[in-house]
Coordinates of C-alpha atoms and ligand atoms in Angstrom, one line a residue:
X1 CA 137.8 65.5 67.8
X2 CA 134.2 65.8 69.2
X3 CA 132.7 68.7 70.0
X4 CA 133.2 69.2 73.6
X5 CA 134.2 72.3 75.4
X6 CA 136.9 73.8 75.7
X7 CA 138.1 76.7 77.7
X8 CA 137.7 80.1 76.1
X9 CA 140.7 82.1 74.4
X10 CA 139.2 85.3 76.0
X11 CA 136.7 85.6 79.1
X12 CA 133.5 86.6 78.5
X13 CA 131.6 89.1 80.1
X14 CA 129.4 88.2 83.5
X15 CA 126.1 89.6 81.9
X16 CA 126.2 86.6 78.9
X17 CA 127.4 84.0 81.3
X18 CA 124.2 84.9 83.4
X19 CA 122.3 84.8 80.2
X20 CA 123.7 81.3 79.3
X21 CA 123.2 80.2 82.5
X22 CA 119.8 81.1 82.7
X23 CA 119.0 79.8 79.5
X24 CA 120.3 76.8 80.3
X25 CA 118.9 76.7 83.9
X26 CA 115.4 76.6 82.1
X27 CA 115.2 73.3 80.4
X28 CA 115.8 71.8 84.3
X29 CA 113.5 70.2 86.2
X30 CA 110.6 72.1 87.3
X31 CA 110.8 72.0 91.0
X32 CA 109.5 75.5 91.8
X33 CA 106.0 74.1 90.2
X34 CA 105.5 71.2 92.4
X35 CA 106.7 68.8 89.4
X36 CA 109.8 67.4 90.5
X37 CA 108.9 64.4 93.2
X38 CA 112.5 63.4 94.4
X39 CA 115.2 65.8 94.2
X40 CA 114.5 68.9 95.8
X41 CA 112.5 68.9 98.8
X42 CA 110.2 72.3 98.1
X43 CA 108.9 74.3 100.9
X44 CA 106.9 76.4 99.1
X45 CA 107.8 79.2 100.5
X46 CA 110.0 82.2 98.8
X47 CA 110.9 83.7 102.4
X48 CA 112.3 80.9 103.6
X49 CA 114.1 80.2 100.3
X50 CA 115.4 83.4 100.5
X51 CA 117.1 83.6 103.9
X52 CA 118.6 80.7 103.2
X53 CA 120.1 81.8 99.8
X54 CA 121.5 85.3 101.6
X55 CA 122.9 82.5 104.3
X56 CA 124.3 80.6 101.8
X57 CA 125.8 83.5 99.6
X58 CA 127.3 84.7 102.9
X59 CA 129.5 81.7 103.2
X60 CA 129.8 80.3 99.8
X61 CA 134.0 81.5 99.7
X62 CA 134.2 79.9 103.4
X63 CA 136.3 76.6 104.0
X64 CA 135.0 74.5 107.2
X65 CA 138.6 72.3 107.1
X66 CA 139.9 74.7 109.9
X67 CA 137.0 75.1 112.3
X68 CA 139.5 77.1 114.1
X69 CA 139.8 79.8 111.6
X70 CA 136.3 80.1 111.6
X71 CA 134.6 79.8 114.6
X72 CA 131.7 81.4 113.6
X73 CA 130.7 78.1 111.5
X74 CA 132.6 76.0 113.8
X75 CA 129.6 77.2 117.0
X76 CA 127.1 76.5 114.1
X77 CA 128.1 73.0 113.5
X78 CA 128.0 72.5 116.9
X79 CA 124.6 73.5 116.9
X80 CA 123.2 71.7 114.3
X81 CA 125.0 68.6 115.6
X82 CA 123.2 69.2 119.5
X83 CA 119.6 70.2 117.6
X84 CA 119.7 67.1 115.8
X85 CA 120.7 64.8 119.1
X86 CA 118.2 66.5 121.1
X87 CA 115.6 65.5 118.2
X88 CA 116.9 62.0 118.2
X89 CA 117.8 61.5 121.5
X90 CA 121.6 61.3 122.1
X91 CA 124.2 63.4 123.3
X92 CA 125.5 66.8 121.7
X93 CA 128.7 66.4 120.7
X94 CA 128.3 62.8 119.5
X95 CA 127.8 63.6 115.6
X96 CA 129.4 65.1 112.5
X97 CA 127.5 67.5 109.7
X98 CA 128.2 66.0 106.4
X99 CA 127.6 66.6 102.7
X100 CA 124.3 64.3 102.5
X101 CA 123.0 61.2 103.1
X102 CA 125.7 59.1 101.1
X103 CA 128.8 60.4 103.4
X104 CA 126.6 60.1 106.3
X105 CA 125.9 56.4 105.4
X106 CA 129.8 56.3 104.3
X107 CA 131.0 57.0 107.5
X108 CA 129.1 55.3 109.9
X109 CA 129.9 51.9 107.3
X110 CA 133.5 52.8 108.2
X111 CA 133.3 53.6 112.0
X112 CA 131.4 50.2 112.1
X113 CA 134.2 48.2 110.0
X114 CA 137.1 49.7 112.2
X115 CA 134.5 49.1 115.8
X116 CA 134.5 45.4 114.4
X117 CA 138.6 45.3 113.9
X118 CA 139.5 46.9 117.2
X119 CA 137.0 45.5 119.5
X120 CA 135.7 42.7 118.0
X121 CA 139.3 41.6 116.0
X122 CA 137.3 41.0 112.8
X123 CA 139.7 41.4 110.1
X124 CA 137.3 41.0 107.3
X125 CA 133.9 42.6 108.4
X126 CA 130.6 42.3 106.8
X127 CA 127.6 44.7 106.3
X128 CA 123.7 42.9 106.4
X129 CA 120.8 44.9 105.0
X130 CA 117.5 44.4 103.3
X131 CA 117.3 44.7 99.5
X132 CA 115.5 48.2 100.1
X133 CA 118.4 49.6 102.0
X134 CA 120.1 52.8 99.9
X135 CA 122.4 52.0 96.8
X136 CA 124.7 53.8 99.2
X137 CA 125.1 50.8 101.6
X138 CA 126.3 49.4 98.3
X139 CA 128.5 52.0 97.1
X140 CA 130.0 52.0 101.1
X141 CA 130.4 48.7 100.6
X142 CA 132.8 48.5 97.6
X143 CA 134.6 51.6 98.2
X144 CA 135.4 50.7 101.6
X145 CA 136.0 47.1 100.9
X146 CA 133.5 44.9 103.0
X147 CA 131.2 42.4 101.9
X148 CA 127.8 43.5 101.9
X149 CA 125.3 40.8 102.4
X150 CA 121.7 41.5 101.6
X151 CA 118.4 40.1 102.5
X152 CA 114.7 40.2 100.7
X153 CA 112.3 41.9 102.3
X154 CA 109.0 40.4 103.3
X155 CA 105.3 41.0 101.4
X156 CA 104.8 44.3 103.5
X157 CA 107.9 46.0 102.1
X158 CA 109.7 45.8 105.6
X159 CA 113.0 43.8 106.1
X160 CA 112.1 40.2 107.4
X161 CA 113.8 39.6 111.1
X162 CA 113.6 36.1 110.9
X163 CA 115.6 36.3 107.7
X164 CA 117.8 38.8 108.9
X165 CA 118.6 36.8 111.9
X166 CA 119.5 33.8 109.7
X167 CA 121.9 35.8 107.7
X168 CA 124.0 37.5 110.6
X169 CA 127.3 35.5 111.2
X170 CA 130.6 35.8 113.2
X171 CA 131.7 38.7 110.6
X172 CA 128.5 40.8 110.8
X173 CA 130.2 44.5 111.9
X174 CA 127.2 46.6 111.2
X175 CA 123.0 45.8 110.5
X176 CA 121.2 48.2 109.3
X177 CA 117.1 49.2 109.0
X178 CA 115.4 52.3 107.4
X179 CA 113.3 54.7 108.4
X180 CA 111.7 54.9 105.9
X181 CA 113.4 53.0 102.9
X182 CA 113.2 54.9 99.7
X183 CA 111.3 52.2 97.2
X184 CA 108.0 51.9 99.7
X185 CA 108.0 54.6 102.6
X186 CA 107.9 52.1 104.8
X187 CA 109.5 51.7 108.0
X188 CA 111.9 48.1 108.9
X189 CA 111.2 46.3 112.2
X190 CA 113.6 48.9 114.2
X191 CA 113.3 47.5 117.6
X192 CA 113.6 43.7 116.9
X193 CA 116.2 44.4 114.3
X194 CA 118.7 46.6 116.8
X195 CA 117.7 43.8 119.4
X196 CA 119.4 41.1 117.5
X197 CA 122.4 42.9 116.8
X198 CA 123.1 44.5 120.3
X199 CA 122.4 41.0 121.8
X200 CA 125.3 39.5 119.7
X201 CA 127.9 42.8 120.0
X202 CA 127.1 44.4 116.9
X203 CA 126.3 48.0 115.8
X204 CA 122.8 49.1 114.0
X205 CA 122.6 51.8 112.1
X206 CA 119.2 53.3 111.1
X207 CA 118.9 55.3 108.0
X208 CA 116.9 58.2 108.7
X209 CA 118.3 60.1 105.6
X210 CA 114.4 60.5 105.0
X211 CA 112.6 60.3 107.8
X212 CA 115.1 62.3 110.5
X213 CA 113.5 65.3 109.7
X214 CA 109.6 64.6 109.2
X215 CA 109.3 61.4 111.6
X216 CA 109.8 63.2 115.2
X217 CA 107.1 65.5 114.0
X218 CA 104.9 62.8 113.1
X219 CA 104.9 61.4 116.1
X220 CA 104.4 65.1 118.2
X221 CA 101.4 65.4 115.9
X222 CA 100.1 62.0 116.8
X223 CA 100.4 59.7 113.9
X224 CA 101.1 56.2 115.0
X225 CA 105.1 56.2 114.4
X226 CA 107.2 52.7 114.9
X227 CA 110.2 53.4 116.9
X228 CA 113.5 53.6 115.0
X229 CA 115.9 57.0 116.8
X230 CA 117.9 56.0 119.9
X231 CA 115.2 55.7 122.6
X232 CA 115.4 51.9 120.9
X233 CA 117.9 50.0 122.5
X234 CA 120.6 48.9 120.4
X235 CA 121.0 51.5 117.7
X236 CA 124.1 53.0 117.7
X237 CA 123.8 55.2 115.1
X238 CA 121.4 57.1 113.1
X239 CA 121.9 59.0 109.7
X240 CA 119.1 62.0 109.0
X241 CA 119.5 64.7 106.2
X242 CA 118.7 68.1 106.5
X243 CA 119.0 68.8 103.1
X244 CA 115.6 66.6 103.1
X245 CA 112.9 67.4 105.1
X246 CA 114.8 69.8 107.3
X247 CA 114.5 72.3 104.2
X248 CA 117.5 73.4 103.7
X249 CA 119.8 73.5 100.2
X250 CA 122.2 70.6 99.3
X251 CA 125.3 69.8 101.0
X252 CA 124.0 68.7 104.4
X253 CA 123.3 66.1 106.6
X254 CA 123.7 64.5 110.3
X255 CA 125.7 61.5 111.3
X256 CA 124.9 60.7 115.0
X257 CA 125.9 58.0 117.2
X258 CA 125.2 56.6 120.8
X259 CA 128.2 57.7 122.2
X260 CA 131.4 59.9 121.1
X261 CA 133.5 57.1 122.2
X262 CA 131.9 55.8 118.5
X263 CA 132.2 58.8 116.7
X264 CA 136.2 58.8 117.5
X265 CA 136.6 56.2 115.4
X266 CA 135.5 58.3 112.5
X267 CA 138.1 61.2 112.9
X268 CA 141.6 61.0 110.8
X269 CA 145.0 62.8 112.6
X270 CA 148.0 62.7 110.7
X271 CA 151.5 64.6 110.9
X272 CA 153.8 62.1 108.5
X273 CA 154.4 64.7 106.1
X274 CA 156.2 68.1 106.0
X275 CA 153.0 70.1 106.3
X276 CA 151.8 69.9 110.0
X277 CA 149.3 68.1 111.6
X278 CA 146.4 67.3 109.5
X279 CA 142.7 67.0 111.1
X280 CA 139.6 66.1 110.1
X281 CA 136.5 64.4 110.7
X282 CA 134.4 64.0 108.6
X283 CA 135.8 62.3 104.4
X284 CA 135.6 65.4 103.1
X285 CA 138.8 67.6 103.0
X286 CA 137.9 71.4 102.3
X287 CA 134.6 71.4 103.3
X288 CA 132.0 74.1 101.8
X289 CA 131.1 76.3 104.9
X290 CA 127.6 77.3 103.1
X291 CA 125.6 74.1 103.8
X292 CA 126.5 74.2 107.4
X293 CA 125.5 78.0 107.8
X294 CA 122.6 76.9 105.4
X295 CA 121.4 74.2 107.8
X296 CA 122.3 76.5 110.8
X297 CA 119.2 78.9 109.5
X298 CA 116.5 76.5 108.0
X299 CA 116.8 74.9 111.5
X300 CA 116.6 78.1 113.7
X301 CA 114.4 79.8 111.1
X302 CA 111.5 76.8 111.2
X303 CA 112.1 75.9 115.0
X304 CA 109.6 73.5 116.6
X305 CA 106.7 75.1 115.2
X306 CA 107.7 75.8 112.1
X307 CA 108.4 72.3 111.4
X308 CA 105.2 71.0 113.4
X309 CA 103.2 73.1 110.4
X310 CA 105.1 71.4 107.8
X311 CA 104.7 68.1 108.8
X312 CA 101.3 68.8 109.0
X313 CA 101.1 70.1 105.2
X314 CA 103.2 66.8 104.2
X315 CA 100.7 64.7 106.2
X316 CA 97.7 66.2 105.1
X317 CA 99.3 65.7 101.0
X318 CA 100.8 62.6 101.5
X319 CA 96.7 61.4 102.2
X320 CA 95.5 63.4 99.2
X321 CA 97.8 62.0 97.3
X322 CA 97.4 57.9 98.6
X323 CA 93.6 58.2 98.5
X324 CA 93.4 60.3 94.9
X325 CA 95.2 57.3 93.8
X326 CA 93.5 54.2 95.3
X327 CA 90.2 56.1 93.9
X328 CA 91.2 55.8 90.3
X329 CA 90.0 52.5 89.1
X330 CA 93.0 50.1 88.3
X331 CA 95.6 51.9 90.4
X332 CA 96.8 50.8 93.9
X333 CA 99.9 51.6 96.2
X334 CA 102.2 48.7 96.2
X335 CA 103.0 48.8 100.0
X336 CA 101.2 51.1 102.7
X337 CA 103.4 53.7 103.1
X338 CA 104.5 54.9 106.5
X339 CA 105.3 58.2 105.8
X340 CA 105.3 61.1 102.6
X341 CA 106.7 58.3 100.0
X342 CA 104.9 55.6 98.3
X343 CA 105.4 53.5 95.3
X344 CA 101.8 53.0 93.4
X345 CA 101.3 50.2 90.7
X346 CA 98.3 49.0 88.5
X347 CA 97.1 44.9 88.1
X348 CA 95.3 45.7 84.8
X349 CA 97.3 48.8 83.2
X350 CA 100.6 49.0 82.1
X351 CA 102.2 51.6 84.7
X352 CA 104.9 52.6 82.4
X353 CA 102.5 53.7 79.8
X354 CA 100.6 56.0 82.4
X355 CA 104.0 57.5 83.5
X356 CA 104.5 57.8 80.1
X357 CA 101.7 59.6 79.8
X358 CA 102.4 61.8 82.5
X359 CA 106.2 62.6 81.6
X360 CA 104.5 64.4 78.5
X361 CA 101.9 66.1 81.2
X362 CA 105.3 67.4 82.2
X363 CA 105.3 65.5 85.9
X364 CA 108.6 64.0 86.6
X365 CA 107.0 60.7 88.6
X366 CA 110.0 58.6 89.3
X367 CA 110.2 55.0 87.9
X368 CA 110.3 52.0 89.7
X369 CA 110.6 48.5 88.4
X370 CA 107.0 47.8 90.6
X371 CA 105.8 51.2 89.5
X372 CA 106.0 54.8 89.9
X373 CA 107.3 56.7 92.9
X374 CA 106.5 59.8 94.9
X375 CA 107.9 61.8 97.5
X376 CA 106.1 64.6 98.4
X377 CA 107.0 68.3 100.3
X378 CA 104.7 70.7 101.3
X379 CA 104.4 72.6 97.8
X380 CA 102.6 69.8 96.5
X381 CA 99.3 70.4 98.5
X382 CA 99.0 73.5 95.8
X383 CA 99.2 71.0 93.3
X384 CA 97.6 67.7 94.3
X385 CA 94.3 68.3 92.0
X386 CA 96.1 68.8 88.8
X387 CA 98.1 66.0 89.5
X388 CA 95.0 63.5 90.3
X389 CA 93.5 65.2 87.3
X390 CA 96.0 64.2 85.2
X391 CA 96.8 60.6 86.2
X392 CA 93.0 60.3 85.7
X393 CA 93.5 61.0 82.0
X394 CA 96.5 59.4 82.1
X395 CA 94.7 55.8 83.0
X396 CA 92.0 56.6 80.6
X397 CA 93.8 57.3 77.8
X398 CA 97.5 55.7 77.6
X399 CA 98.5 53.7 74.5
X400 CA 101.6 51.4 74.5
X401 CA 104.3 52.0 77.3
X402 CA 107.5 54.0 75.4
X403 CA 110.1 51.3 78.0
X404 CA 111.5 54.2 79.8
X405 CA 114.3 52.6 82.2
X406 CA 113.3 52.8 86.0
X407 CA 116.7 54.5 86.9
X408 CA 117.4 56.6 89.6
X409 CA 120.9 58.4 89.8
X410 CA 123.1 58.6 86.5
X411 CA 127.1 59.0 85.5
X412 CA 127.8 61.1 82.8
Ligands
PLP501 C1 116.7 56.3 102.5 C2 117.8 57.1 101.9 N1 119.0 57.0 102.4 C3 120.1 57.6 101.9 C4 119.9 58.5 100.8 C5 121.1 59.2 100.3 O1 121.1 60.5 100.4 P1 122.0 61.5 99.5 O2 121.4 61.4 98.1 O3 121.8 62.8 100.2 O4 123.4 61.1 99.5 C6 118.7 58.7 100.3 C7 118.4 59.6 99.2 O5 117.3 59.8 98.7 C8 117.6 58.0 100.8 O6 116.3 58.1 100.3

């Protein structure tokens, strides 16, 4: 047999598992020093890390299945439900808190397959993004059993309408645009996208995983923001996770649609077995109660203001960042980015050497097959001169690339 663990004969005592732990804990990325740039979406600030633990740690035994035994997270989903609306503009009670982008995506896939079945009596419906929608589309996709039909994007990273248009048919149940996309930053053609599909009975979904949280405080601090939330006719329902740029810890995102009427479609009742009457709505069974506590606080700890400052620290980076770039000889962002993530490639080096380079620098850029990718939080300002520093050197002095994979996710 291989060597693989197994479970011990005797327990072992809580001060070496912490030790272990620990030990172990180390060799993982280094977020806390502004090296990670995906991942983790670092604040920078240990008071606001901290309330959110002592949130976390006071709910982390809590279920959220029965809202009814626990009211006290039931009022707090609520209200991170009616904060996020009000951000987005819809109405309170017309969203669900999830565990993170993927379910977020999941569900509203599914509310728009069964929308297209009931009202639409489209037994087999069909999903249309661009090619820079989330792998999640795809993953919706298969698991839920719809064909997912896909379109290039144009030069400027953004999904092409015109193509778009040509590729919706009879079966199209759900279109869908990002705000941002994840590859470029950029933002799709919102508007004209969520015209097309409203004008033929359709649902759009935008994909604010990324954006939900940062956009809206773009825009209040005057950055020139393309519409994509629901003041754009047509979109009928929006995805935006808090566990990004709303600062809180994993395990939490927003599902939001135009009306409730739409949401219904996402909730499951069933009483065909001996054990009662079984209700949920969102895919998850036993739901961890931390996230949504967790969520609760980041949001009511930041508040307007807090988040207004933030935005402002990821603005003022994500220029740092571009400009340090474009003024290294031989490097260039691939697309103009429309908000705190870019890709950035070179004409006359070999990117993957330089990312080579800097994996040993210990900065974990991710890999893209046009180049290498970062997202930035507000921690990186602190770190923005080392970084430039180093890709300096790093374009200097690379040798031959090492073919690293550009790979994003993993199965073990
Ligand atoms: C644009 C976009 N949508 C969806 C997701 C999926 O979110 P999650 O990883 O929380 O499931 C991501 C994750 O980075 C994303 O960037």
């Amino acid at each position: 047999m291989t060597d693989h663990a197994r479970i011990p004969a005797h327990g072992r005592p809580a001060d070496e598992i912490l030790a272990e732990i620990d030990q172990r804990h180390s060799l993982d990325i280094d977020w806390r020093g502004g090296r990670a740039f995906s991942l983790v979406y670092n604040v920078g600030d240990h008071a606001h890390e901290n309330l959110i633990e002592q949130v976390g740690l006071r709910y982390l035994h809590d279920n959220a299945l029965n809202p009814f035994k626990y009211p006290s997270v039931l009022q707090m989903e609520l209200d991170v439900i009616a904060m996020a609306a009000d951000l987005l503009g819809t109405s309170p009670d017309a969203g669900a808190v999830t565990s993170g982008g993927t379910e977020s995506i999941f569900l509203s896939v599914q509310v728009a397959r069964d929308h297209a079945r009931q009202t639409r009596s489209i037994s087999e419906p069909q999903l249309l993004t661009a090619d820079t929608a989330h792998p999640a589309f795809a993953k919706a996709a298969k698991y839920l059993d719809i064909e997912h039909v896909k379109v290039p994007v144009g030069a400027d990273g953004r999904a092409d309408v015109e193509a778009m248009e040509a590729s919706v048919g009879d079966r199209t149940a759900l279109i869908v645009g990002s705000a941002p996309c994840y590859p470029y930053g950029v933002i799709d053609p919102i508007s004209d996208l969520a015209r097309l599909a409203s004008e033929r009975g359709i649902l759009f979904h935008t994909d604010a995983c990324l954006g939900g949280w940062l956009l809206p405080w773009w825009e209040r601090l005057g950055e020139p923001v393309m519409p994509w939330d629901f003041r754009v006719p047509g979109v009928t329902s929006i995805s935006a996770d808090v566990h990004k740029y709303g600062y809180t810890f994993k395990g939490a995102s927003v599902v939001l649609y135009r009306s409730r009427e739409l949401l219904q479609h996402q909730f499951f009742w069933y009483d065909e077995w001996p054990g009662g009457l079984y209700a949920s709505g969102t895919s998850a069974g036993t739901r961890s109660a931390a996230p949504i506590a967790g969520a609760w606080a980041a949001i009511n700890h930041l508040g307007v203001d807090g988040y207004l400052r933030l935005a402002d620290v990821v603005r003022r980076t994500t220029r740092k960042f571009s400009e340090g770039i474009e003024s290294i000889d031989g490097l260039r962002l691939t697309h103009a980015p429309d908000m705190s993530l870019f890709e950035f490639g070179s004409d006359s080096h070999d990117i993957a050497a330089i990312g080579d380079v800097m994996d040993d620098r210990g900065w974990n850029l991710d890999r893209q097959p046009g180049g290498l990718h970062l997202m930035l939080s507000p921690y990186h300002e602190a770190v923005a001169e080392e970084f430039l520093a180093d890709l300096a050197t790093a374009v200097s002095s690379h040798g031959e690339s090492r073919g690293v994979a550009a790979t994003y996710g993993g199965v073990v």
